[in-house]
Amino acid sequence: MKTICAMRDVFKAMGNFETAFEKMYQITLNEAMILCALKEASDKVTATELSPSHTSKMLRILEEKGLIVRSLGSEDRRQMYFHLTQLGKQRVTELELDKVEIPDLLKPLF
């Protein structure tokens, strides 16, 4: 039971962090992870290379926010590629400033 209680505390700390993060940046952690993956990519990437299970929804939201753009593949027109917009690059730079405080319980992980 001790493990379950500790896990509950971790989930609560993550929830608190995610709430503060979304309030600060107006994007969710999942959206931020996609932006970071696109920033680290050497070129545009496909949705399957980004991996979260609900990637298509996150990509659509990020596109609506003007943070990413999609383009058709030149060799395979069925393939979609994504990359950061100028605004997306700016948002990733803001995320790197770590303005949201990490809860004490999670600090050892970082």
Short mmCIF file of C-alpha atoms in Angstrom, two decimals:
data_model
loop_
_atom_site.label_atom_id
_atom_site.label_comp_id
_atom_site.label_asym_id
_atom_site.label_seq_id
_atom_site.Cartn_x
_atom_site.Cartn_y
_atom_site.Cartn_z
CA MET A 1 0.00 0.00 0.00
CA LYS A 2 2.94 2.32 0.63
CA THR A 3 3.84 2.19 -3.09
CA ILE A 4 0.30 3.05 -4.15
CA CYS A 5 0.22 6.04 -1.79
CA ALA A 6 3.58 7.24 -3.14
CA MET A 7 2.30 6.86 -6.70
CA ARG A 8 -0.81 8.85 -5.77
CA ASP A 9 1.45 11.65 -4.52
CA VAL A 10 3.46 11.58 -7.76
CA PHE A 11 0.29 11.75 -9.87
CA LYS A 12 -0.97 14.63 -7.76
CA ALA A 13 2.35 16.48 -8.14
CA MET A 14 2.30 15.87 -11.91
CA GLY A 15 -1.29 17.11 -12.09
CA ASN A 16 -0.36 20.27 -10.20
CA PHE A 17 2.64 20.81 -12.47
CA GLU A 18 0.57 20.25 -15.62
CA THR A 19 -2.09 22.71 -14.44
CA ALA A 20 0.54 25.39 -13.73
CA PHE A 21 2.33 24.61 -17.00
CA GLU A 22 -0.82 24.95 -19.08
CA LYS A 23 -1.74 28.18 -17.30
CA MET A 24 1.72 29.63 -18.02
CA TYR A 25 2.12 28.54 -21.66
CA GLN A 26 -1.46 27.91 -22.88
CA ILE A 27 -0.45 24.45 -24.11
CA THR A 28 -0.64 21.02 -22.49
CA LEU A 29 2.36 18.87 -21.61
CA ASN A 30 1.52 16.53 -24.49
CA GLU A 31 1.52 19.46 -26.91
CA ALA A 32 4.82 20.69 -25.45
CA MET A 33 6.38 17.24 -25.89
CA ILE A 34 5.45 17.29 -29.58
CA LEU A 35 6.97 20.77 -29.98
CA CYS A 36 10.17 19.57 -28.30
CA ALA A 37 10.32 16.50 -30.56
CA LEU A 38 9.92 18.72 -33.63
CA LYS A 39 12.61 21.09 -32.37
CA GLU A 40 15.05 18.22 -31.89
CA ALA A 41 14.31 16.75 -35.32
CA SER A 42 16.80 17.59 -38.02
CA ASP A 43 13.98 18.06 -40.53
CA LYS A 44 10.22 17.73 -40.76
CA VAL A 45 8.84 14.48 -39.29
CA THR A 46 5.78 12.29 -39.76
CA ALA A 47 3.05 11.78 -37.18
CA THR A 48 4.13 8.17 -36.58
CA GLU A 49 7.65 9.35 -35.70
CA LEU A 50 6.20 11.52 -32.92
CA SER A 51 4.59 8.50 -31.18
CA PRO A 52 1.95 9.50 -28.56
CA SER A 53 -1.29 7.57 -29.08
CA HIS A 54 -3.38 10.67 -29.67
CA THR A 55 -0.84 12.46 -31.83
CA SER A 56 -3.26 13.38 -34.62
CA LYS A 57 -5.44 15.32 -32.17
CA MET A 58 -2.42 17.08 -30.66
CA LEU A 59 -1.05 17.93 -34.11
CA ARG A 60 -4.40 19.41 -35.15
CA ILE A 61 -4.52 21.55 -31.98
CA LEU A 62 -0.93 22.75 -32.43
CA GLU A 63 -1.67 23.56 -36.07
CA GLU A 64 -4.77 25.55 -35.04
CA LYS A 65 -2.63 27.47 -32.56
CA GLY A 66 -0.20 28.33 -35.37
CA LEU A 67 2.72 26.51 -33.73
CA ILE A 68 3.28 23.89 -36.45
CA VAL A 69 2.55 23.43 -40.14
CA ARG A 70 2.01 20.31 -42.18
CA SER A 71 3.15 19.59 -45.70
CA LEU A 72 2.61 16.75 -48.13
CA GLY A 73 5.47 14.42 -48.92
CA SER A 74 7.11 15.07 -52.28
CA GLU A 75 7.62 11.37 -53.05
CA ASP A 76 4.49 10.01 -51.39
CA ARG A 77 1.67 12.57 -51.39
CA ARG A 78 -0.21 10.51 -48.79
CA GLN A 79 2.55 11.19 -46.27
CA MET A 80 2.21 14.26 -44.04
CA TYR A 81 5.23 16.01 -42.55
CA PHE A 82 5.24 18.52 -39.70
CA HIS A 83 7.61 21.25 -38.62
CA LEU A 84 7.63 24.23 -36.29
CA THR A 85 6.45 27.65 -37.42
CA GLN A 86 8.30 30.76 -36.32
CA LEU A 87 5.75 31.09 -33.49
CA GLY A 88 6.34 27.43 -32.59
CA LYS A 89 10.10 28.01 -32.40
CA GLN A 90 9.47 31.01 -30.16
CA ARG A 91 7.21 28.94 -27.88
CA VAL A 92 9.82 26.18 -27.57
CA THR A 93 12.39 28.82 -26.60
CA GLU A 94 9.98 30.04 -23.91
CA LEU A 95 9.53 26.47 -22.65
CA GLU A 96 13.29 26.16 -22.21
CA LEU A 97 13.18 28.96 -19.63
CA ASP A 98 11.43 26.60 -17.17
CA LYS A 99 9.15 29.26 -15.70
CA VAL A 100 6.92 26.69 -14.00
CA GLU A 101 8.21 25.44 -10.67
CA ILE A 102 8.69 21.70 -10.42
CA PRO A 103 6.99 20.26 -7.32
CA ASP A 104 9.46 19.12 -4.63
CA LEU A 105 8.40 15.49 -5.03
CA LEU A 106 9.42 15.54 -8.70
CA LYS A 107 12.66 17.55 -8.39
CA PRO A 108 14.87 14.46 -7.83
CA LEU A 109 13.73 13.17 -11.23
CA PHE A 110 15.15 16.21 -12.99
#
